[in-house]
mmCIF file of C-alpha atoms in Angstrom:
data_model
loop_
_atom_site.group_PDB
_atom_site.id
_atom_site.type_symbol
_atom_site.label_atom_id
_atom_site.label_comp_id
_atom_site.label_asym_id
_atom_site.label_seq_id
_atom_site.Cartn_x
_atom_site.Cartn_y
_atom_site.Cartn_z
ATOM 1 C CA UNK H 215 -1.305 -10.447 30.436
ATOM 2 C CA UNK H 216 1.046 -13.386 31.174
ATOM 3 C CA UNK H 217 4.041 -12.867 33.391
ATOM 4 C CA UNK H 218 7.470 -12.775 31.760
ATOM 5 C CA UNK H 219 8.019 -16.460 32.613
ATOM 6 C CA UNK H 220 4.891 -17.682 30.787
ATOM 7 C CA UNK H 221 4.701 -18.426 27.078
ATOM 8 C CA UNK H 222 3.073 -15.533 25.242
ATOM 9 C CA UNK H 223 1.316 -15.464 21.915
ATOM 10 C CA UNK H 224 3.061 -13.440 19.233
ATOM 11 C CA UNK H 225 0.400 -10.749 19.511
ATOM 12 C CA UNK H 226 0.812 -10.510 23.284
ATOM 13 C CA UNK H 227 4.600 -10.365 22.988
ATOM 14 C CA UNK H 228 4.722 -7.612 20.370
ATOM 15 C CA UNK H 229 2.096 -5.494 22.128
ATOM 16 C CA UNK H 230 3.886 -5.927 25.450
ATOM 17 C CA UNK H 231 7.192 -4.894 23.881
ATOM 18 C CA UNK H 232 5.607 -1.706 22.542
ATOM 19 C CA UNK H 233 3.898 -0.966 25.861
ATOM 20 C CA UNK H 234 7.029 -1.708 27.950
ATOM 21 C CA UNK H 235 5.207 -4.506 29.749
ATOM 22 C CA UNK H 236 6.796 -7.818 30.818
ATOM 23 C CA UNK H 237 7.716 -10.122 27.916
ATOM 24 C CA UNK H 238 8.751 -13.764 27.916
ATOM 25 C CA UNK H 239 11.566 -13.161 25.427
ATOM 26 C CA UNK H 240 12.859 -10.690 22.855
ATOM 27 C CA UNK H 241 10.553 -10.616 19.792
ATOM 28 C CA UNK H 242 11.850 -11.354 16.284
ATOM 29 C CA UNK H 243 9.634 -10.448 13.336
ATOM 30 C CA UNK H 244 10.424 -10.587 9.619
ATOM 31 C CA UNK H 245 7.018 -9.522 8.322
ATOM 32 C CA UNK H 246 4.012 -7.516 9.424
ATOM 33 C CA UNK H 247 5.351 -5.050 12.003
ATOM 34 C CA UNK H 248 7.515 -3.073 9.573
ATOM 35 C CA UNK H 249 7.694 -2.687 5.822
ATOM 36 C CA UNK H 250 9.731 -5.870 5.308
ATOM 37 C CA UNK H 251 9.404 -9.394 3.999
ATOM 38 C CA UNK H 252 11.625 -12.344 3.033
ATOM 39 C CA UNK H 253 11.431 -12.985 -0.702
ATOM 40 C CA UNK H 254 12.099 -16.717 -0.730
ATOM 41 C CA UNK H 255 9.529 -17.270 2.026
ATOM 42 C CA UNK H 256 6.940 -15.247 0.104
ATOM 43 C CA UNK H 257 7.598 -17.371 -2.978
ATOM 44 C CA UNK H 258 7.259 -20.606 -1.025
ATOM 45 C CA UNK H 259 4.115 -19.415 0.759
ATOM 46 C CA UNK H 260 2.273 -16.799 -1.320
ATOM 47 C CA UNK H 261 -0.835 -17.271 0.812
ATOM 48 C CA UNK H 262 -0.490 -14.954 3.847
ATOM 49 C CA UNK H 263 -2.085 -17.451 6.215
ATOM 50 C CA UNK H 264 0.255 -20.258 5.176
ATOM 51 C CA UNK H 265 3.181 -17.854 5.482
ATOM 52 C CA UNK H 266 2.119 -16.900 8.989
ATOM 53 C CA UNK H 267 1.940 -20.580 9.955
ATOM 54 C CA UNK H 268 5.460 -21.059 8.564
ATOM 55 C CA UNK H 269 6.834 -18.305 10.793
ATOM 56 C CA UNK H 270 4.919 -19.492 13.839
ATOM 57 C CA UNK H 271 6.290 -23.005 13.341
ATOM 58 C CA UNK H 272 9.768 -21.440 13.578
ATOM 59 C CA UNK H 273 8.681 -19.764 16.848
ATOM 60 C CA UNK H 274 9.125 -16.379 15.147
ATOM 61 C CA UNK H 275 6.706 -13.486 15.600
ATOM 62 C CA UNK H 276 4.623 -12.456 12.626
ATOM 63 C CA UNK H 277 1.422 -10.743 11.489
ATOM 64 C CA UNK H 278 -1.005 -10.827 8.608
ATOM 65 C CA UNK H 279 -0.736 -7.621 6.608
ATOM 66 C CA UNK H 280 -3.661 -6.424 4.501
ATOM 67 C CA UNK H 281 -1.374 -4.240 2.399
ATOM 68 C CA UNK H 282 -2.483 -0.955 0.852
ATOM 69 C CA UNK H 283 -6.067 -0.177 -0.021
ATOM 70 C CA UNK H 284 -6.979 -0.606 -3.682
ATOM 71 C CA UNK H 285 -6.854 2.582 -5.713
ATOM 72 C CA UNK H 286 -10.189 3.959 -6.822
ATOM 73 C CA UNK H 287 -10.851 3.714 -10.544
ATOM 74 C CA UNK H 288 -13.910 5.981 -10.508
ATOM 75 C CA UNK H 289 -13.912 9.524 -11.855
ATOM 76 C CA UNK H 290 -11.315 9.183 -14.623
ATOM 77 C CA UNK H 291 -10.376 7.125 -17.664
ATOM 78 C CA UNK H 292 -7.021 5.568 -18.508
ATOM 79 C CA UNK H 293 -5.318 5.074 -21.854
ATOM 80 C CA UNK H 294 -1.994 3.306 -22.420
ATOM 81 C CA UNK H 295 0.258 2.912 -25.421
ATOM 82 C CA UNK H 296 3.873 2.463 -26.440
ATOM 83 C CA UNK H 297 6.060 4.698 -28.592
ATOM 84 C CA UNK H 298 9.614 4.329 -29.887
ATOM 85 C CA UNK H 299 11.004 7.662 -31.137
ATOM 86 C CA UNK H 300 14.105 7.461 -33.305
ATOM 87 C CA UNK H 301 16.203 9.429 -30.807
ATOM 88 C CA UNK H 302 15.275 7.195 -27.852
ATOM 89 C CA UNK H 303 17.335 4.092 -26.993
ATOM 90 C CA UNK H 304 14.333 2.408 -25.342
ATOM 91 C CA UNK H 305 10.627 2.151 -26.079
ATOM 92 C CA UNK H 306 8.491 4.661 -24.183
ATOM 93 C CA UNK H 307 5.531 3.478 -22.141
ATOM 94 C CA UNK H 308 2.819 6.131 -21.976
ATOM 95 C CA UNK H 309 -0.105 6.184 -19.567
ATOM 96 C CA UNK H 310 -2.690 8.946 -19.658
ATOM 97 C CA UNK H 311 -5.257 9.709 -16.971
ATOM 98 C CA UNK H 312 -8.242 11.594 -18.397
ATOM 99 C CA UNK H 313 -10.177 13.572 -15.776
ATOM 100 C CA UNK H 314 -13.004 16.132 -16.027
ATOM 101 C CA UNK H 315 -10.356 18.864 -15.608
ATOM 102 C CA UNK H 316 -7.981 17.544 -18.245
ATOM 103 C CA UNK H 317 -5.341 14.862 -18.677
ATOM 104 C CA UNK H 318 -2.207 13.835 -16.800
ATOM 105 C CA UNK H 319 0.423 11.726 -18.485
ATOM 106 C CA UNK H 320 3.267 9.474 -17.360
ATOM 107 C CA UNK H 321 6.013 8.630 -19.861
ATOM 108 C CA UNK H 322 8.547 6.002 -18.802
ATOM 109 C CA UNK H 323 11.500 4.452 -20.614
ATOM 110 C CA UNK H 324 11.092 0.694 -20.870
ATOM 111 C CA UNK H 325 14.653 -0.156 -19.912
ATOM 112 C CA UNK H 326 15.809 -3.762 -19.687
ATOM 113 C CA UNK H 327 15.524 -3.687 -15.901
ATOM 114 C CA UNK H 328 12.057 -2.072 -15.785
ATOM 115 C CA UNK H 329 9.913 -4.698 -14.006
ATOM 116 C CA UNK H 330 6.394 -3.563 -14.927
ATOM 117 C CA UNK H 331 4.482 -4.705 -18.009
ATOM 118 C CA UNK H 332 2.124 -1.753 -17.544
ATOM 119 C CA UNK H 333 2.942 1.607 -15.951
ATOM 120 C CA UNK H 334 1.656 1.637 -12.347
ATOM 121 C CA UNK H 335 0.589 4.937 -10.851
ATOM 122 C CA UNK H 336 3.241 4.713 -8.116
ATOM 123 C CA UNK H 337 6.606 2.964 -8.270
ATOM 124 C CA UNK H 338 10.184 3.385 -7.051
ATOM 125 C CA UNK H 339 11.220 2.617 -10.624
ATOM 126 C CA UNK H 340 9.764 5.941 -11.805
ATOM 127 C CA UNK H 341 11.833 8.097 -9.462
ATOM 128 C CA UNK H 342 15.080 8.352 -11.517
ATOM 129 C CA UNK H 343 14.897 11.028 -14.240
ATOM 130 C CA UNK H 344 16.912 8.673 -16.440
ATOM 131 C CA UNK H 345 13.780 6.516 -16.655
ATOM 132 C CA UNK H 346 10.914 9.005 -16.310
ATOM 133 C CA UNK H 347 10.663 11.158 -19.424
ATOM 134 C CA UNK H 348 7.565 12.876 -18.032
ATOM 135 C CA UNK H 349 6.394 12.765 -14.428
ATOM 136 C CA UNK H 350 2.690 12.627 -13.698
ATOM 137 C CA UNK H 351 2.707 15.929 -11.771
ATOM 138 C CA UNK H 352 5.091 18.655 -12.928
ATOM 139 C CA UNK H 353 3.319 21.943 -12.120
ATOM 140 C CA UNK H 354 0.639 23.347 -9.852
ATOM 141 C CA UNK H 355 -1.928 23.319 -12.654
ATOM 142 C CA UNK H 356 -1.756 19.513 -12.580
ATOM 143 C CA UNK H 357 -3.139 19.299 -9.051
ATOM 144 C CA UNK H 358 -6.768 19.922 -9.940
ATOM 145 C CA UNK H 359 -6.602 16.864 -12.184
ATOM 146 C CA UNK H 360 -4.747 14.831 -9.566
ATOM 147 C CA UNK H 361 -7.624 15.273 -7.112
ATOM 148 C CA UNK H 362 -9.779 13.053 -9.328
ATOM 149 C CA UNK H 363 -7.215 10.245 -9.178
ATOM 150 C CA UNK H 364 -6.412 10.368 -5.470
ATOM 151 C CA UNK H 365 -9.836 9.669 -4.101
ATOM 152 C CA UNK H 366 -10.467 6.840 -1.644
ATOM 153 C CA UNK H 367 -12.263 3.812 -3.061
ATOM 154 C CA UNK H 368 -16.018 3.690 -2.543
ATOM 155 C CA UNK H 369 -17.879 0.999 -0.627
ATOM 156 C CA UNK H 370 -18.342 -1.175 -3.698
ATOM 157 C CA UNK H 371 -14.631 -1.031 -4.513
ATOM 158 C CA UNK H 372 -13.843 -1.908 -0.892
ATOM 159 C CA UNK H 373 -16.181 -4.881 -0.688
ATOM 160 C CA UNK H 374 -13.429 -7.423 -1.418
ATOM 161 C CA UNK H 375 -11.028 -5.669 0.960
ATOM 162 C CA UNK H 376 -13.458 -5.807 3.882
ATOM 163 C CA UNK H 377 -14.215 -9.457 3.132
ATOM 164 C CA UNK H 378 -10.479 -10.211 3.165
ATOM 165 C CA UNK H 379 -10.057 -8.229 6.387
ATOM 166 C CA UNK H 380 -12.849 -10.147 8.126
ATOM 167 C CA UNK H 381 -11.275 -13.478 7.205
ATOM 168 C CA UNK H 382 -7.828 -12.250 8.255
ATOM 169 C CA UNK H 383 -9.144 -10.926 11.575
ATOM 170 C CA UNK H 384 -10.505 -14.352 12.472
ATOM 171 C CA UNK H 385 -7.255 -16.066 11.469
ATOM 172 C CA UNK H 386 -5.199 -13.627 13.527
ATOM 173 C CA UNK H 387 -7.421 -14.045 16.574
ATOM 174 C CA UNK H 388 -7.280 -17.838 16.268
ATOM 175 C CA UNK H 389 -3.473 -17.852 15.961
ATOM 176 C CA UNK H 390 -2.593 -15.054 18.378
ATOM 177 C CA UNK H 391 -0.986 -12.666 15.896
ATOM 178 C CA UNK H 392 -1.497 -9.056 14.851
ATOM 179 C CA UNK H 393 -3.572 -7.843 11.921
ATOM 180 C CA UNK H 394 -1.791 -4.950 10.220
ATOM 181 C CA UNK H 395 -2.089 -2.777 7.108
ATOM 182 C CA UNK H 396 0.002 -0.323 5.108
ATOM 183 C CA UNK H 397 -0.209 3.364 4.247
ATOM 184 C CA UNK H 398 1.735 4.904 1.342
ATOM 185 C CA UNK H 399 2.207 8.150 3.270
ATOM 186 C CA UNK H 400 2.863 11.557 1.719
ATOM 187 C CA UNK H 401 6.509 12.175 0.859
ATOM 188 C CA UNK H 402 6.921 8.853 -0.913
ATOM 189 C CA UNK H 403 3.915 9.537 -3.126
ATOM 190 C CA UNK H 404 5.148 13.017 -4.063
ATOM 191 C CA UNK H 405 8.522 11.646 -5.139
ATOM 192 C CA UNK H 406 7.003 8.691 -7.003
ATOM 193 C CA UNK H 407 4.807 11.055 -8.998
ATOM 194 C CA UNK H 408 7.194 13.985 -9.477
ATOM 195 C CA UNK H 409 10.802 12.903 -8.838
ATOM 196 C CA UNK H 410 13.230 13.912 -6.113
ATOM 197 C CA UNK H 411 14.798 17.106 -7.443
ATOM 198 C CA UNK H 412 11.582 18.672 -8.809
ATOM 199 C CA UNK H 413 9.750 18.141 -5.507
ATOM 200 C CA UNK H 414 12.533 19.517 -3.333
ATOM 201 C CA UNK H 415 13.189 22.531 -5.552
ATOM 202 C CA UNK H 416 9.481 23.321 -5.547
ATOM 203 C CA UNK H 417 9.375 22.963 -1.747
ATOM 204 C CA UNK H 418 11.916 25.788 -1.541
ATOM 205 C CA UNK H 419 10.818 27.920 -4.503
ATOM 206 C CA UNK H 420 7.062 27.246 -4.711
ATOM 207 C CA UNK H 421 5.941 26.299 -1.193
ATOM 208 C CA UNK H 422 2.299 27.020 -1.969
ATOM 209 C CA UNK H 423 2.364 24.445 -4.761
ATOM 210 C CA UNK H 424 3.905 21.772 -2.542
ATOM 211 C CA UNK H 425 1.580 22.548 0.370
ATOM 212 C CA UNK H 426 -1.448 22.071 -1.867
ATOM 213 C CA UNK H 427 0.124 18.884 -3.260
ATOM 214 C CA UNK H 428 0.726 17.608 0.285
ATOM 215 C CA UNK H 429 -2.862 18.421 1.263
ATOM 216 C CA UNK H 430 -4.262 16.305 -1.587
ATOM 217 C CA UNK H 431 -2.112 13.283 -0.812
ATOM 218 C CA UNK H 432 -2.449 13.549 2.972
ATOM 219 C CA UNK H 433 -6.253 13.736 2.739
ATOM 220 C CA UNK H 434 -6.224 10.580 0.618
ATOM 221 C CA UNK H 435 -3.824 8.834 3.006
ATOM 222 C CA UNK H 436 -5.985 9.786 5.983
ATOM 223 C CA UNK H 437 -9.059 8.356 4.260
ATOM 224 C CA UNK H 438 -7.136 5.121 3.712
ATOM 225 C CA UNK H 439 -6.181 5.047 7.395
ATOM 226 C CA UNK H 440 -9.800 5.470 8.443
ATOM 227 C CA UNK H 441 -10.839 2.517 6.288
ATOM 228 C CA UNK H 442 -8.078 0.347 7.734
ATOM 229 C CA UNK H 443 -9.349 1.261 11.193
ATOM 230 C CA UNK H 444 -12.890 0.326 10.147
ATOM 231 C CA UNK H 445 -11.523 -3.060 9.044
ATOM 232 C CA UNK H 446 -10.269 -3.761 12.569
ATOM 233 C CA UNK H 447 -6.486 -3.664 12.209
ATOM 234 C CA UNK H 448 -4.232 -3.620 15.268
ATOM 235 C CA UNK H 449 -1.402 -1.643 13.675
ATOM 236 C CA UNK H 450 -0.719 0.447 10.581
ATOM 237 C CA UNK H 451 2.645 0.714 8.834
ATOM 238 C CA UNK H 452 3.217 4.098 7.240
ATOM 239 C CA UNK H 453 5.932 4.679 4.657
ATOM 240 C CA UNK H 454 8.584 7.343 5.146
ATOM 241 C CA UNK H 455 11.377 5.981 2.953
ATOM 242 C CA UNK H 456 11.505 9.246 0.962
ATOM 243 C CA UNK H 457 10.763 11.522 3.924
ATOM 244 C CA UNK H 458 14.193 11.379 5.587
ATOM 245 C CA UNK H 459 16.958 13.965 5.557
ATOM 246 C CA UNK H 460 18.644 12.246 2.624
ATOM 247 C CA UNK H 461 15.965 14.246 0.793
ATOM 248 C CA UNK H 462 14.176 16.778 3.033
ATOM 249 C CA UNK H 463 15.982 19.095 5.423
ATOM 250 C CA UNK H 464 14.655 19.089 8.998
ATOM 251 C CA UNK H 465 13.084 22.489 8.274
ATOM 252 C CA UNK H 466 11.255 21.194 5.207
ATOM 253 C CA UNK H 467 10.187 18.049 7.066
ATOM 254 C CA UNK H 468 8.710 20.232 9.799
ATOM 255 C CA UNK H 469 7.039 22.548 7.278
ATOM 256 C CA UNK H 470 5.429 19.981 4.977
ATOM 257 C CA UNK H 471 5.504 16.453 6.418
ATOM 258 C CA UNK H 472 5.217 16.771 10.195
ATOM 259 C CA UNK H 473 1.581 17.870 10.502
ATOM 260 C CA UNK H 474 0.050 15.242 8.165
ATOM 261 C CA UNK H 475 1.961 12.530 10.000
ATOM 262 C CA UNK H 476 0.934 13.908 13.395
ATOM 263 C CA UNK H 477 -2.743 13.910 12.407
ATOM 264 C CA UNK H 478 -2.572 10.295 11.246
ATOM 265 C CA UNK H 479 -0.904 9.171 14.471
ATOM 266 C CA UNK H 480 -3.554 10.951 16.550
ATOM 267 C CA UNK H 481 -6.420 9.353 14.597
ATOM 268 C CA UNK H 482 -4.837 5.902 14.910
ATOM 269 C CA UNK H 483 -4.341 6.314 18.642
ATOM 270 C CA UNK H 484 -7.904 7.533 19.152
ATOM 271 C CA UNK H 485 -9.001 4.209 17.645
ATOM 272 C CA UNK H 486 -6.559 2.163 19.740
ATOM 273 C CA UNK H 487 -4.414 1.324 16.699
ATOM 274 C CA UNK H 488 -0.615 1.264 16.902
ATOM 275 C CA UNK H 489 1.465 3.258 14.425
ATOM 276 C CA UNK H 490 4.731 2.168 12.785
ATOM 277 C CA UNK H 491 6.626 4.831 10.837
ATOM 278 C CA UNK H 492 9.254 3.594 8.393
ATOM 279 C CA UNK H 493 12.454 5.555 8.005
ATOM 280 C CA UNK H 494 15.505 3.468 7.243
ATOM 281 C CA UNK H 495 17.989 6.209 6.331
ATOM 282 C CA UNK H 496 18.290 9.901 7.104
ATOM 283 C CA UNK H 497 16.459 9.679 10.422
ATOM 284 C CA UNK H 498 19.111 10.902 12.851
ATOM 285 C CA UNK H 499 18.373 14.681 12.596
ATOM 286 C CA UNK H 500 14.656 13.964 13.126
ATOM 287 C CA UNK H 501 14.717 11.868 16.301
ATOM 288 C CA UNK H 502 13.430 14.686 18.515
ATOM 289 C CA UNK H 503 10.534 15.222 16.122
ATOM 290 C CA UNK H 504 9.732 11.492 16.193
ATOM 291 C CA UNK H 505 9.346 11.703 19.967
ATOM 292 C CA UNK H 506 7.181 14.802 19.561
ATOM 293 C CA UNK H 507 5.041 13.019 16.974
ATOM 294 C CA UNK H 508 4.272 10.180 19.375
ATOM 295 C CA UNK H 509 5.238 7.243 17.167
ATOM 296 C CA UNK H 510 4.723 3.787 18.604
ATOM 297 C CA UNK H 511 7.350 2.069 16.438
ATOM 298 C CA UNK H 512 10.230 3.503 14.415
ATOM 299 C CA UNK H 513 10.556 0.822 11.783
ATOM 300 C CA UNK H 514 13.371 -0.589 9.673
ATOM 301 C CA UNK H 515 16.305 0.858 11.610
ATOM 302 C CA UNK H 516 19.587 -0.377 10.126
ATOM 303 C CA UNK H 517 23.093 0.031 11.581
ATOM 304 C CA UNK H 518 24.612 0.415 8.099
ATOM 305 C CA UNK H 519 22.120 2.897 6.635
ATOM 306 C CA UNK H 520 22.686 6.626 6.208
ATOM 307 C CA UNK H 521 24.848 7.640 9.208
ATOM 308 C CA UNK H 522 22.618 5.675 11.561
ATOM 309 C CA UNK H 523 23.768 5.439 15.177
ATOM 310 C CA UNK H 524 21.701 2.759 16.919
ATOM 311 C CA UNK H 525 23.048 3.626 20.366
ATOM 312 C CA UNK H 526 21.990 7.245 19.956
ATOM 313 C CA UNK H 527 18.595 6.144 18.634
ATOM 314 C CA UNK H 528 18.129 4.055 21.749
ATOM 315 C CA UNK H 529 19.099 6.966 24.001
ATOM 316 C CA UNK H 530 16.926 9.569 22.287
ATOM 317 C CA UNK H 531 13.900 7.484 21.263
ATOM 318 C CA UNK H 532 14.071 4.370 23.389
ATOM 319 C CA UNK H 533 12.022 5.482 26.385
ATOM 320 C CA UNK H 534 9.068 6.529 24.220
ATOM 321 C CA UNK H 535 9.369 4.716 20.880
ATOM 322 C CA UNK H 536 9.875 1.024 20.145
ATOM 323 C CA UNK H 537 12.654 0.360 17.643
ATOM 324 C CA UNK H 538 12.154 -2.331 14.999
ATOM 325 C CA UNK H 539 14.974 -3.809 12.916
ATOM 326 C CA UNK H 540 18.625 -3.545 13.910
ATOM 327 C CA UNK H 541 20.186 -6.189 11.625
ATOM 328 C CA UNK H 542 21.345 -5.156 8.154
ATOM 329 C CA UNK H 543 19.587 -7.074 5.397
ATOM 330 C CA UNK H 544 21.760 -6.470 2.339
ATOM 331 C CA UNK H 545 25.366 -6.894 3.417
ATOM 332 C CA UNK H 546 24.771 -9.133 6.433
ATOM 333 C CA UNK H 547 21.746 -11.398 5.879
ATOM 334 C CA UNK H 548 21.847 -11.551 2.077
ATOM 335 C CA UNK H 549 25.624 -11.630 1.547
ATOM 336 C CA UNK H 550 27.419 -12.110 4.852
ATOM 337 C CA UNK H 551 29.035 -15.069 6.549
ATOM 338 C CA UNK H 552 27.297 -16.935 9.342
ATOM 339 C CA UNK H 553 29.709 -15.254 11.757
ATOM 340 C CA UNK H 554 28.655 -11.820 10.475
ATOM 341 C CA UNK H 555 24.998 -12.723 10.922
ATOM 342 C CA UNK H 556 25.584 -13.854 14.488
ATOM 343 C CA UNK H 557 27.563 -10.719 15.262
ATOM 344 C CA UNK H 558 24.820 -8.550 13.752
ATOM 345 C CA UNK H 559 22.195 -10.229 15.925
ATOM 346 C CA UNK H 560 24.344 -9.897 19.036
ATOM 347 C CA UNK H 561 25.132 -6.217 18.458
ATOM 348 C CA UNK H 562 21.497 -5.361 17.728
ATOM 349 C CA UNK H 563 20.265 -7.097 20.867
ATOM 350 C CA UNK H 564 22.924 -5.642 23.140
ATOM 351 C CA UNK H 565 22.404 -2.118 21.789
ATOM 352 C CA UNK H 566 18.623 -1.953 21.460
ATOM 353 C CA UNK H 567 17.045 -4.542 23.753
ATOM 354 C CA UNK H 568 18.056 -3.379 27.275
ATOM 355 C CA UNK H 569 15.101 -1.728 28.980
ATOM 356 C CA UNK H 570 12.579 -3.057 26.461
ATOM 357 C CA UNK H 571 11.003 -1.314 23.520
ATOM 358 C CA UNK H 572 12.753 -3.374 20.852
ATOM 359 C CA UNK H 573 11.568 -5.859 18.207
ATOM 360 C CA UNK H 574 14.374 -7.514 16.286
ATOM 361 C CA UNK H 575 14.180 -7.631 12.496
ATOM 362 C CA UNK H 576 16.037 -6.664 9.351
ATOM 363 C CA UNK H 577 16.545 -3.090 8.214
ATOM 364 C CA UNK H 578 14.785 -3.806 4.938
ATOM 365 C CA UNK H 579 13.377 -6.794 3.088
ATOM 366 C CA UNK H 580 15.559 -9.822 2.347
ATOM 367 C CA UNK H 581 15.148 -9.717 -1.420
ATOM 368 C CA UNK H 582 17.817 -12.237 -2.442
ATOM 369 C CA UNK H 583 16.520 -15.783 -2.637
ATOM 370 C CA UNK H 584 19.819 -17.600 -3.185
ATOM 371 C CA UNK H 585 21.402 -20.195 -0.923
ATOM 372 C CA UNK H 586 23.414 -17.645 1.065
ATOM 373 C CA UNK H 587 20.318 -15.619 1.939
ATOM 374 C CA UNK H 588 18.385 -18.759 2.877
ATOM 375 C CA UNK H 589 21.203 -20.054 5.059
ATOM 376 C CA UNK H 590 21.595 -16.707 6.807
ATOM 377 C CA UNK H 591 17.849 -16.365 7.374
ATOM 378 C CA UNK H 592 17.915 -19.534 9.461
ATOM 379 C CA UNK H 593 21.234 -18.537 11.048
ATOM 380 C CA UNK H 594 19.665 -15.274 12.211
ATOM 381 C CA UNK H 595 16.815 -17.204 13.823
ATOM 382 C CA UNK H 596 19.197 -19.617 15.528
ATOM 383 C CA UNK H 597 21.385 -16.785 16.842
ATOM 384 C CA UNK H 598 18.311 -14.960 18.145
ATOM 385 C CA UNK H 599 17.020 -18.074 19.909
ATOM 386 C CA UNK H 600 20.315 -18.415 21.752
ATOM 387 C CA UNK H 601 20.034 -14.959 23.327
ATOM 388 C CA UNK H 602 16.331 -14.081 23.305
ATOM 389 C CA UNK H 603 15.601 -15.303 26.832
ATOM 390 C CA UNK H 604 18.309 -13.061 28.264
ATOM 391 C CA UNK H 605 16.311 -10.049 27.068
ATOM 392 C CA UNK H 606 12.939 -11.062 28.469
ATOM 393 C CA UNK H 607 12.030 -8.195 30.780
ATOM 394 C CA UNK H 608 9.944 -7.712 33.824
ATOM 395 C CA UNK H 609 8.624 -4.268 34.612
ATOM 396 C CA UNK H 610 11.299 -2.240 36.266
ATOM 397 C CA UNK H 611 14.064 -4.708 35.396
#
């Protein structure tokens, strides 16, 4: 490992930050360590290797992310069609999954802002009941059918994934960056498939139903994790956007979501793989549980999200968990002035960087691709470069 005065590779720097080892300067990462990306950069460089080179040319840390595993298509059939009842203002998109135990059906209003041509199994756009006429899973009897859909892909279905992973591993090794992958998690999948209110009411009124539901999804997520590990990733990024206390009480989080997450972290660590857990909002009442879970990185922390207190996060998590994020994406990077961007970078660094265990980034993806967002993207990099050396640490500093 280089000393803090030597130039590190991006991989060395990020790993050292997580391990509280000496670093040459404060890391900045827009993609690959958390569940974030920059939309205009992704449009300019859709190839992940070219995108990584773009970031490295800016002297910014990055990674190649393999994404989620492909969904298995074995064991069930799919039918799709469109209806337009007279009493509906929008056409209805219908997707039916036919399994040996019966059928499950999704019915979604095709509103003007619905982005999908076909109904995907999982999408944020299905969560609002104003759009979902029928959720895929609405009662416990649906779970036997769901088990046929949530099976990990077989070796033949994974052939292309492993080929991609092998190529990406070589690129990452050659360029000194991390190879990462994503996990959908548990709570997000439940809410995608069943909606917020139905899931939370069932968690209180029908805990046996939700526990069985959780078991199905967590077993599938664990199988995905094991395949990512087989592919040789350095780090996995696990979603928890819908697992925070904006939705689940701390008691319900402990009852249903804690154990599956704990098992995944333990399996990752046994394989020497780092674990990022994404919770942007609603995390504050769960910080003690995050420490208990043994997270490596708490990802996508945002000073403007959901009663977040970055200083308290640093106090309660900072000795054990690396914090990733710290600069608001929506109001600051996408819409703010250059002065606001610089102030956001300064505040994040001064609050989260002392003592190590911090990787600077945005709280969520920079989705706007207009001139303001582009200008502020580069302004954030420039502001970071001006202060990054001040937060290079040596052990014990």
